[in-house]
mmCIF file of C-alpha atoms and ligand atoms in Angstrom:
data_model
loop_
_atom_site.group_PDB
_atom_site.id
_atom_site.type_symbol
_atom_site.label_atom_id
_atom_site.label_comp_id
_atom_site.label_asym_id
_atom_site.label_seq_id
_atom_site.Cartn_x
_atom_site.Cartn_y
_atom_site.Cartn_z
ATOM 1 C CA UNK A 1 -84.883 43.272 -2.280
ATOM 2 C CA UNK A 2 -82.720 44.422 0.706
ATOM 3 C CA UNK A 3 -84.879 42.799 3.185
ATOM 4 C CA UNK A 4 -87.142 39.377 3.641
ATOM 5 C CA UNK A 5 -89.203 38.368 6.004
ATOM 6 C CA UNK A 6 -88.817 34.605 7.858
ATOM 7 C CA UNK A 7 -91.548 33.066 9.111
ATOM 8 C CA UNK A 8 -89.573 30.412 10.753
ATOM 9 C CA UNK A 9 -91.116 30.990 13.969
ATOM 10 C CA UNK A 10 -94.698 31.613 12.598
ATOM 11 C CA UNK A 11 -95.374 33.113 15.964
ATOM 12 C CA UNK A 12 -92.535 35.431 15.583
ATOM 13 C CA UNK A 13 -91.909 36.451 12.361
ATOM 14 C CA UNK A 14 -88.621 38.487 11.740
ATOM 15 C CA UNK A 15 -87.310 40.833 9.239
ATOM 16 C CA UNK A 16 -84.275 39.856 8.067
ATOM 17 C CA UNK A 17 -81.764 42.394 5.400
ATOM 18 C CA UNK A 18 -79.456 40.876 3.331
ATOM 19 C CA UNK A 19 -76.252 41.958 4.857
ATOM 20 C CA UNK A 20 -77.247 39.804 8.435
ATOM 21 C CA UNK A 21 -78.865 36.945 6.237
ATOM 22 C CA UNK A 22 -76.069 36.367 4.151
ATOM 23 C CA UNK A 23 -73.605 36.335 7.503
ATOM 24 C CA UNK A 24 -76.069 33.943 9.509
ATOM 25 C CA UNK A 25 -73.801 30.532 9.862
ATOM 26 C CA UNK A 26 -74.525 27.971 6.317
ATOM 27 C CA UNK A 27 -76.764 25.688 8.522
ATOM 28 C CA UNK A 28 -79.063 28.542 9.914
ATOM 29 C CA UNK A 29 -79.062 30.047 6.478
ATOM 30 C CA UNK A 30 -80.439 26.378 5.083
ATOM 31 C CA UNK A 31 -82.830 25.969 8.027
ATOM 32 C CA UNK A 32 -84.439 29.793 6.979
ATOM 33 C CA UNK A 33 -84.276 29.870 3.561
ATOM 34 C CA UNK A 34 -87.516 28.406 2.604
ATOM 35 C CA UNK A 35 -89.552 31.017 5.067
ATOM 36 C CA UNK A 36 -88.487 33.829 3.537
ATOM 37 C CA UNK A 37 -91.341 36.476 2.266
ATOM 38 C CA UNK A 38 -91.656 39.519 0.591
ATOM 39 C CA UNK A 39 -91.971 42.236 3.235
ATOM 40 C CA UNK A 40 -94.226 44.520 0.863
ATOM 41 C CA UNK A 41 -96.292 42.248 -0.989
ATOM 42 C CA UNK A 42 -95.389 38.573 1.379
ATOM 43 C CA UNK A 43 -94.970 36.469 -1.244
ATOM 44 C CA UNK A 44 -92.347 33.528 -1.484
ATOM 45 C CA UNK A 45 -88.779 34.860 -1.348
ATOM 46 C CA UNK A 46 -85.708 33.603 -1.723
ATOM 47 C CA UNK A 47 -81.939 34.112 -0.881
ATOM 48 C CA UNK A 48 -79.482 33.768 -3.279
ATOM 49 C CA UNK A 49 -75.771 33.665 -2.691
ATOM 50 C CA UNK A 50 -73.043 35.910 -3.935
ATOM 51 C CA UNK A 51 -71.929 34.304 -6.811
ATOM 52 C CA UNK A 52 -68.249 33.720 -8.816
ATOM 53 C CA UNK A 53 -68.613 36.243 -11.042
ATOM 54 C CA UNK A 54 -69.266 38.849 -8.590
ATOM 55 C CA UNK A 55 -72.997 39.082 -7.901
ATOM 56 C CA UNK A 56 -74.202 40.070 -4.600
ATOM 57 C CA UNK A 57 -75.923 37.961 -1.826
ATOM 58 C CA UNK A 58 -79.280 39.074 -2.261
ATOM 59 C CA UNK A 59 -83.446 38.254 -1.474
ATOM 60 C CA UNK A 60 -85.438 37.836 -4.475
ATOM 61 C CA UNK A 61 -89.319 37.045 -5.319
ATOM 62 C CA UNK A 62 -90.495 35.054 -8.668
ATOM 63 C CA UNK A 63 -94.014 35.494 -7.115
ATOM 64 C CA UNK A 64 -94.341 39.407 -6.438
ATOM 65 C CA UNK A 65 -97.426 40.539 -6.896
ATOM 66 C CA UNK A 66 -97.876 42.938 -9.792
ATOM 67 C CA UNK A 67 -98.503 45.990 -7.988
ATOM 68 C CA UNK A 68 -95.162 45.151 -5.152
ATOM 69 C CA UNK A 69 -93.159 47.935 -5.049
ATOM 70 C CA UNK A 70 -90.422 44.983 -4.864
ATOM 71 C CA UNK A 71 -91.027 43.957 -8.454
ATOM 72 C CA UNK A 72 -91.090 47.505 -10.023
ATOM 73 C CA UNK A 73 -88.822 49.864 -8.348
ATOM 74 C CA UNK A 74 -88.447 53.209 -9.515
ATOM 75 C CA UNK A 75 -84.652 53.833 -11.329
ATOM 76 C CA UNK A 76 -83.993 55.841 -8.620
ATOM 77 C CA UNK A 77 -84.849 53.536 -6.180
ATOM 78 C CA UNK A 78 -82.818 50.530 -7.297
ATOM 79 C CA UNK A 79 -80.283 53.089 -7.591
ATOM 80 C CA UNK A 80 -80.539 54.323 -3.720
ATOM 81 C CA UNK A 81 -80.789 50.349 -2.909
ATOM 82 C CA UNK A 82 -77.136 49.969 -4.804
ATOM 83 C CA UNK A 83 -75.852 52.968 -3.224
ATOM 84 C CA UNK A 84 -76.707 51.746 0.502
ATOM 85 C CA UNK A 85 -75.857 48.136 -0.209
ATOM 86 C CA UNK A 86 -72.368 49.041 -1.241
ATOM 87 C CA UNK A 87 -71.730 51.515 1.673
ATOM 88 C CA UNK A 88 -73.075 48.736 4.076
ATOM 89 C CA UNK A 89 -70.971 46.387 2.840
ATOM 90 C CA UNK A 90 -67.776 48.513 3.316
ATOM 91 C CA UNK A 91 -69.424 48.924 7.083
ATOM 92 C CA UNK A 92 -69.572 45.122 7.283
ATOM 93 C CA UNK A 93 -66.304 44.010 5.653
ATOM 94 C CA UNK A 94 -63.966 46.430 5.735
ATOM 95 C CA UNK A 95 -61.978 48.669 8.458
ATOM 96 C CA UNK A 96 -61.420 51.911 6.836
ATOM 97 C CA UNK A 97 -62.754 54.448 4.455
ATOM 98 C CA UNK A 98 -61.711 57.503 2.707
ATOM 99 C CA UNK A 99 -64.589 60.262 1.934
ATOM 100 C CA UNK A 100 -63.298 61.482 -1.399
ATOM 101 C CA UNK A 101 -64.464 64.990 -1.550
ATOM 102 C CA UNK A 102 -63.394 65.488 -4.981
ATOM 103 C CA UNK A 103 -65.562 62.508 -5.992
ATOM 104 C CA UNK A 104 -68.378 64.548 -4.710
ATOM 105 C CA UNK A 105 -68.010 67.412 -6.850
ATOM 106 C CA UNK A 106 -67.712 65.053 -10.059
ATOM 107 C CA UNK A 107 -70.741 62.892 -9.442
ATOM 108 C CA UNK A 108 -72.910 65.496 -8.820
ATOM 109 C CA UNK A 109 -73.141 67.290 -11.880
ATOM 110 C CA UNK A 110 -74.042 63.752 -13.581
ATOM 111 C CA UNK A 111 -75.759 62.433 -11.344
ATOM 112 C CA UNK A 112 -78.299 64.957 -11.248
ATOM 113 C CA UNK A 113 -79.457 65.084 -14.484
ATOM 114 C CA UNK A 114 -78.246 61.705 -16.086
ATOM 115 C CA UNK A 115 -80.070 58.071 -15.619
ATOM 116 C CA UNK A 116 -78.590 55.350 -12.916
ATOM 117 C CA UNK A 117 -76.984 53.086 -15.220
ATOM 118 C CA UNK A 118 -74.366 56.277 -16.224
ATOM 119 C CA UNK A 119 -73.626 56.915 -12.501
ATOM 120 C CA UNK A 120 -73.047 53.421 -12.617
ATOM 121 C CA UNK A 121 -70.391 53.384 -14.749
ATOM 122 C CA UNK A 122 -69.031 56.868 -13.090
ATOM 123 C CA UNK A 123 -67.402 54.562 -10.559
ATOM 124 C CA UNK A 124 -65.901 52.627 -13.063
ATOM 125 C CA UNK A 125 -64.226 55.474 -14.528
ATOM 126 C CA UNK A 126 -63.146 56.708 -10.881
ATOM 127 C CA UNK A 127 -59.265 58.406 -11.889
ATOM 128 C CA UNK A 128 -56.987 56.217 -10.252
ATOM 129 C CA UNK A 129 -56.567 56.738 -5.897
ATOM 130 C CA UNK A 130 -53.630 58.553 -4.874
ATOM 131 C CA UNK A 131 -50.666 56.823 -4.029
ATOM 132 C CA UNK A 132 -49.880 56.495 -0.492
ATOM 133 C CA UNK A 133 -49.973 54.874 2.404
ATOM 134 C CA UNK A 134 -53.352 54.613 3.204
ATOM 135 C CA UNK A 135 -54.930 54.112 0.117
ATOM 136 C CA UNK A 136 -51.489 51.218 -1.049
ATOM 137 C CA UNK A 137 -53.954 48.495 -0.072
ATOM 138 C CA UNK A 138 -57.045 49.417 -1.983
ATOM 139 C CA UNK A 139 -59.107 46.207 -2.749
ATOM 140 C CA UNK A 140 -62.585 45.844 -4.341
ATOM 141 C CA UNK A 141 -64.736 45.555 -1.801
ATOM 142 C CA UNK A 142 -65.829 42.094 -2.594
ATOM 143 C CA UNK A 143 -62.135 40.897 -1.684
ATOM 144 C CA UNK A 144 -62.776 37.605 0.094
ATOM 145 C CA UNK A 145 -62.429 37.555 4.559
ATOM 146 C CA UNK A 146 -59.934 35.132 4.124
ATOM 147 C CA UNK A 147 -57.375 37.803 3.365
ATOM 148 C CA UNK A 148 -58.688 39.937 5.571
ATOM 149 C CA UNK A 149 -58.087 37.525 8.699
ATOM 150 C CA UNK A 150 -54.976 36.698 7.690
ATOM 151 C CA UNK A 151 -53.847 40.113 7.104
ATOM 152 C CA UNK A 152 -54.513 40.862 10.888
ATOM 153 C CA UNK A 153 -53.512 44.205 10.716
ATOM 154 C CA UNK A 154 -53.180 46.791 13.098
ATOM 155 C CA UNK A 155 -55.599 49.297 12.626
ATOM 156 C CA UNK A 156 -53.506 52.185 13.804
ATOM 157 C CA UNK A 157 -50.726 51.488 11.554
ATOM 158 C CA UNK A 158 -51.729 49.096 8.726
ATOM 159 C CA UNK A 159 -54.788 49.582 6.228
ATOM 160 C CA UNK A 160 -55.235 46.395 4.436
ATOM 161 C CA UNK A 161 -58.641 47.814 2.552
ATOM 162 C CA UNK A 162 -59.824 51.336 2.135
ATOM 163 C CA UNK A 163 -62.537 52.620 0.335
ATOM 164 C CA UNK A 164 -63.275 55.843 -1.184
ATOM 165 C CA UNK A 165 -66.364 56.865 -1.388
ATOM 166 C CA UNK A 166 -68.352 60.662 -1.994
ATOM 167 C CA UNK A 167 -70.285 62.302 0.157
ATOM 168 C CA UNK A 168 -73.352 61.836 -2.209
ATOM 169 C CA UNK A 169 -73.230 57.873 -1.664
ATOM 170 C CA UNK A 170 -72.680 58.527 2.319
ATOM 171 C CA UNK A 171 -76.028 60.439 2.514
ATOM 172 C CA UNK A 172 -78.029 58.713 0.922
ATOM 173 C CA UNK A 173 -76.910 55.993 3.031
ATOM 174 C CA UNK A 174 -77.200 57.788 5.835
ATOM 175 C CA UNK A 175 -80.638 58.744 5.105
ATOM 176 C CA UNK A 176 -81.985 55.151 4.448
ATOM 177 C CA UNK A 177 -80.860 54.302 7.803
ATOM 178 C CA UNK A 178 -77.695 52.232 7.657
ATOM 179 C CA UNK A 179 -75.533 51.236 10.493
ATOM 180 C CA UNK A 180 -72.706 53.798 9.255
ATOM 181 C CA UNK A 181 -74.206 56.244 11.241
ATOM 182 C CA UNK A 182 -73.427 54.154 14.368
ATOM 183 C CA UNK A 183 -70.512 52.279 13.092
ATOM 184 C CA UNK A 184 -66.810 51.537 14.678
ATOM 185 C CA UNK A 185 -65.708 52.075 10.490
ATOM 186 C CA UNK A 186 -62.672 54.780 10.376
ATOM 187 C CA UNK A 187 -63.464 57.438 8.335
ATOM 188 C CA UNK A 188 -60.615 59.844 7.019
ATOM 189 C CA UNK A 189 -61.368 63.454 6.213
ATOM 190 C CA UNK A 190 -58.196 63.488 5.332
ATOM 191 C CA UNK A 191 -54.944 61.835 4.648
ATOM 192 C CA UNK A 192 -54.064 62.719 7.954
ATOM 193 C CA UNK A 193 -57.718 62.639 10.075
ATOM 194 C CA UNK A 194 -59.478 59.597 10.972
ATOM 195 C CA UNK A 195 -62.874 59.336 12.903
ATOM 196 C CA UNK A 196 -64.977 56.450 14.217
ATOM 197 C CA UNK A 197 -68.156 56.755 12.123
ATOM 198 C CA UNK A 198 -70.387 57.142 15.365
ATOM 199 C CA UNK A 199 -68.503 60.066 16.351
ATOM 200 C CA UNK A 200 -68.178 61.671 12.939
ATOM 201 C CA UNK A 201 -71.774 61.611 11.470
ATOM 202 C CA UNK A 202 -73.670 63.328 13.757
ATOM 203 C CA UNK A 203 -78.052 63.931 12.502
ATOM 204 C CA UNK A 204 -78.382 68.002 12.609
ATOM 205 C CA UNK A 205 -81.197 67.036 15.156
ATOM 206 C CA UNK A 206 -78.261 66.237 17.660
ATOM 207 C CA UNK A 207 -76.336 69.283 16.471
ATOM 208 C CA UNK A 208 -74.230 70.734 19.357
ATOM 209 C CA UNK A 209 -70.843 73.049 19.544
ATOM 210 C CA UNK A 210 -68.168 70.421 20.032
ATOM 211 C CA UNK A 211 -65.063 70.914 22.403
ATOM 212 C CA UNK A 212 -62.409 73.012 20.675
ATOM 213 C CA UNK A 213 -65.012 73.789 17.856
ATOM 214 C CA UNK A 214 -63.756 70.402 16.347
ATOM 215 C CA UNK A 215 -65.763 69.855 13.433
ATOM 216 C CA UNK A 216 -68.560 66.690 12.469
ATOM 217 C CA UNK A 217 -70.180 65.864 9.493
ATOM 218 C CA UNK A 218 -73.807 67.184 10.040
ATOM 219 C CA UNK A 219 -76.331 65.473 7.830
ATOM 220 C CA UNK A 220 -79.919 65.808 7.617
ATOM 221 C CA UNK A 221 -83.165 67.461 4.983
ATOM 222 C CA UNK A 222 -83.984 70.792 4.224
ATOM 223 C CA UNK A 223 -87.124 71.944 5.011
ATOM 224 C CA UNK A 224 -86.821 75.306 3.203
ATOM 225 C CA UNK A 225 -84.579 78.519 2.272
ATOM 226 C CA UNK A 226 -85.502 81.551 3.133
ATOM 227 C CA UNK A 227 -86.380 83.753 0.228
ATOM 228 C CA UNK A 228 -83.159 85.252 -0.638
ATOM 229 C CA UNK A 229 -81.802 81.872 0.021
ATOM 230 C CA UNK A 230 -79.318 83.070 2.308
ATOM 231 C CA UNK A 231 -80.324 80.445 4.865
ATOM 232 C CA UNK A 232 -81.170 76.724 4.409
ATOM 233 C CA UNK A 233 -83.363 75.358 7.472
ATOM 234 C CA UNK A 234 -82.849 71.516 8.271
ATOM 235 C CA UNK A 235 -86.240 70.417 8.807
ATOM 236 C CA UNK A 236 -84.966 67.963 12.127
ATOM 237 C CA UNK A 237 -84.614 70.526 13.846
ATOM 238 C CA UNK A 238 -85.948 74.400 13.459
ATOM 239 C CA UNK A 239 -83.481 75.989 15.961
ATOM 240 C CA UNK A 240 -80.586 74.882 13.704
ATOM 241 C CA UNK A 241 -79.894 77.100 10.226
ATOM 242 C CA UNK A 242 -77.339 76.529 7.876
ATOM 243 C CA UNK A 243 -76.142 80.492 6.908
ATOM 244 C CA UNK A 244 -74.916 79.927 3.672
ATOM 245 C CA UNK A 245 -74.129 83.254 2.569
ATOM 246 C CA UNK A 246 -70.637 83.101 2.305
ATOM 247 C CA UNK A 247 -70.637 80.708 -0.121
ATOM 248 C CA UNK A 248 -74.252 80.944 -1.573
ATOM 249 C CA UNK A 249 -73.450 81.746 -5.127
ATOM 250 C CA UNK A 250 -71.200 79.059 -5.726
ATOM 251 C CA UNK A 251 -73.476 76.477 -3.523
ATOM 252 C CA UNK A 252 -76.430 77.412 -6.136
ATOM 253 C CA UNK A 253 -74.837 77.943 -9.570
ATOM 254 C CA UNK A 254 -73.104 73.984 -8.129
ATOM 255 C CA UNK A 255 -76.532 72.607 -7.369
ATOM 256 C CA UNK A 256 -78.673 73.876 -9.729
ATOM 257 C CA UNK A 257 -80.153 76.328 -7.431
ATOM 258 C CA UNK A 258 -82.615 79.236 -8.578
ATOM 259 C CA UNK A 259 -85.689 79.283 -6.196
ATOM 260 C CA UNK A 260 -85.969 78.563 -2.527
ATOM 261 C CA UNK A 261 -88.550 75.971 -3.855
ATOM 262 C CA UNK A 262 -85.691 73.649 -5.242
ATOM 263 C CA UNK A 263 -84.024 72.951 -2.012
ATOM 264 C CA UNK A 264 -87.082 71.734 -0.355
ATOM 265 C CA UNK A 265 -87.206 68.633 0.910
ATOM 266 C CA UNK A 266 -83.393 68.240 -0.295
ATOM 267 C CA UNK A 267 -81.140 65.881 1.671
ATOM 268 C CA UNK A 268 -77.819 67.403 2.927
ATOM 269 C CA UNK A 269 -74.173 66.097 4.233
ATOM 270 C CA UNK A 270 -71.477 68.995 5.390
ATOM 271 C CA UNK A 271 -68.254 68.957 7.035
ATOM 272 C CA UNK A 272 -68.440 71.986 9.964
ATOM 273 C CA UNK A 273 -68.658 73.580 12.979
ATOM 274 C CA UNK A 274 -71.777 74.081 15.131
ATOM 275 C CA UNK A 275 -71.545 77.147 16.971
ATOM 276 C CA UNK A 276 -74.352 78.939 19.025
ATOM 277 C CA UNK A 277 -76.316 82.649 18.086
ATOM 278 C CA UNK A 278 -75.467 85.111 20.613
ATOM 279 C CA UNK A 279 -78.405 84.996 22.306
ATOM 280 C CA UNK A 280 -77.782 81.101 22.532
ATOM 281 C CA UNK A 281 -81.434 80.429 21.231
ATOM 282 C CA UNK A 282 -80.129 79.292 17.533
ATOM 283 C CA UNK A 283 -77.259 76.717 16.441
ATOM 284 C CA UNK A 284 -75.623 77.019 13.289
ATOM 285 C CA UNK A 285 -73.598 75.188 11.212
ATOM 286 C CA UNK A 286 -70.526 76.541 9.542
ATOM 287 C CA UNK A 287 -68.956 75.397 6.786
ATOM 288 C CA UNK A 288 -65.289 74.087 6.920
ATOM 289 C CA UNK A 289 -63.403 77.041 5.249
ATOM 290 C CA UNK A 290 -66.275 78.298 3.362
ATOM 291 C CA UNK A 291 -64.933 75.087 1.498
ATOM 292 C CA UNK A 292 -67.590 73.609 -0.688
ATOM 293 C CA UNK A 293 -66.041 70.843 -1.315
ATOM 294 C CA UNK A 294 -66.932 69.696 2.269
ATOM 295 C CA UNK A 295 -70.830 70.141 1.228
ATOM 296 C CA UNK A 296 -73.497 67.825 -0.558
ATOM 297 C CA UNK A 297 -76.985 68.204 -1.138
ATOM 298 C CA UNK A 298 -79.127 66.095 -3.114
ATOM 299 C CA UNK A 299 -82.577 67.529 -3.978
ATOM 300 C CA UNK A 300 -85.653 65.714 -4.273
ATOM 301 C CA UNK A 301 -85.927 64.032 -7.881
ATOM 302 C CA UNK A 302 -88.580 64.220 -10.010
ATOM 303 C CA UNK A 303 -89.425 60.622 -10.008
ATOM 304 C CA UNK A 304 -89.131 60.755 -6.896
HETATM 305 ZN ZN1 ZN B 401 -93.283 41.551 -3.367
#
C-alpha cells in the first residue's frame, strides 16, 4: 500500500503516502499510527518502518477485505508500485540522477514479455556504472541521511549519490503521478547535461518549441497511429503528433510493433524537440538524432 488514510481528525480525514508518513517527525508518526485506513477498502492499516535488513517504510492491512484491490494486486501492479516507490525515493533522498539510456534498451525487451520478479532481478544484474566523476559516489539508495548531511556537498561540483535509472522506470513514474515531474532532482542526459526535473519533463499536453530548439523530455499516452503507422498521436493533446517515420522500422521491430492497434493506449517518454507545422496549427515532436535510444514506450499489458 503506497497510501493510508488517518482519521486523526475524524472531521478531516487525510490521505497520507508512505514517502510523507515515514518523514513526519517520530512523535507525530506515534500520535497517527493507530488511525490509519485502507483508502480502497478502509480497513485498519498500519505503518511499518524500514527495517535493518533493508525493507521499506511501508502501510499495510491484516484486515483487507477480500475483494480490496490492496490485498490482491495484479503482478503488474505491485510491479508499477515498486517502480514509483523507488524513483520517489531517489526524488526524496537523493540530489542527482543519471537517465541511463542504454538501460532502456535492455529492460525493454524483458520486460515486455517476462514476469516482475525477472525485471526484478534485471537491476541486480545492472553491468557495473561507468567510472567517472559523477557516477564515483554511487550509493544504494537506501544509504542512511546521516551521510548525506555530513557530506554537504556542493551540488555544482560534488555528487555524493547518483542514481541511474531507464527511461521505462521514469514513465511509469511519471504516469502514476509522482513529484519527479515537479521536482528540484538534477537529471543528466548526459555526462555533461544536467536539468532540474521540473524543467526537463515536460507532459506533451504542455508541448511548446523551446528557445534555441533546446530539447525536453516529452512524456505522455498514445491515443493511436495512423494506419501506416507513420504517426503516433499523444492522446493529451490532438494538435501534437509524433512523425516517426524516420525511425519507424527500427521503433516497431524494438517494440514489438505490427498494427496501429498495439500502440494504443501505450505510454511514451522521448528526448526531443517540439517544433511547429508550417501553417503553425500542429506541434511536433522530433526525436533527438533520429536516436532511439532517447525513446520509450510501454504498451498497455495484457493484464492490464
Ligand atoms: Zn483494503
Amino acid at each position: 500500500m503506497l497510501d493510508a488514510i488517518c482519521t486523526y481528525d475524524k472531521a478531516h480525514p487525510k490521505t497520507y503516502s508512505i514517502f510523507e508518513f515515514k518523514l513526519l517527525p517520530e512523535p507525530e508518526i506515534d500520535k497517527l499510527r493507530y488511525s490509519l485506513l485502507c483508502p480502497v477498502c478502509k480497513q485498519k492499516a498500519y505503518f511499518r518502518r524500514a527495517s535493518k535488513d533493508g525493507k521499506q517504510a511501508c502501510f499495510g492491512s491484516r484486515y483487507h477485505e477480500k475483494d480490496c484491490e490492496e490485498f490482491n494486486p495484479s503482478a503488474s501492479k505491485s510491479e508499477e508500485q515498486k517502480q514509483v516507490a523507488e524513483v520517489e525515493l531517489i526524488v526524496l533522498e537523493q540530489d542527482s540522477l543519471v537517465i541511463d539510456f542504454r538501460k532502456t534498451v535492455i529492460s525493454r525487451k524483458k520486460s515486455s514479455q517476462t514476469d516482475p520478479a525477472e525485471q526484478e532481478q534485471e537491476g541486480q544484474e545492472e553491468p557495473p556504472v561507468q567510472q567517472g566523476s559523477l557516477t564515483k559516489g554511487v550509493q544504494p539508495s537506501k544509504s542512511n541521511k546521516e551521510k548525506q548531511k555530513s557530506a554537504g556537498l556542493d551540488e555544482e561540483n560534488n555528487l555524493p549519490k547518483v542514481s541511474k535509472q531507464g527511461l521505462a522506470k521514469l514513465l511509469t513514474s511519471l504516469l502514476r503521478g509522482s513529484s519527479l515531474a515537479s521536482s528540484d532532482l538534477w537529471i543528466y542526459t548526459s555526462e555533461k547535461h544536467k536539468w532540474r526535473a521540473k524543467n526537463l519533463f515536460v507532459n506533451i499536453k504542455d508541448a511548446e518549441p523551446t528557445e534555441n530548439n533546446a530539447p525536453r523530455m516529452y512524456w505522455g499516452t498514445i491515443s493511436h497511429a495512423d494506419k501506416t503507422l507513420n504517426w503516433l498521436n499523444p492522446a493529451e493533446d490532438r494538435c501534437v503528433g509524433l512523425p516517426i517515420s524516420k525511425y519507424r522500422d527500427q521503433l516497431l521491430s524494438r517494440f514489438d510493433i505490427e498494427d496501429p492497434a498495439d500502440v494504443e493506449g501505450a505510454g511514451f517518454i522521448l528526448f526531443g524537440k517540439c517544433v511547429l507545422s508550417k501553417d503553425k496549427k500542429r506541434k511536433y515532436i522530433h526525436l533527438w538524432g533520429n536516436d532511439l535510444q532517447y525513446f520509450y514506450l510501454s504498451k498497455v499489458r495484457e493484464d492490464s
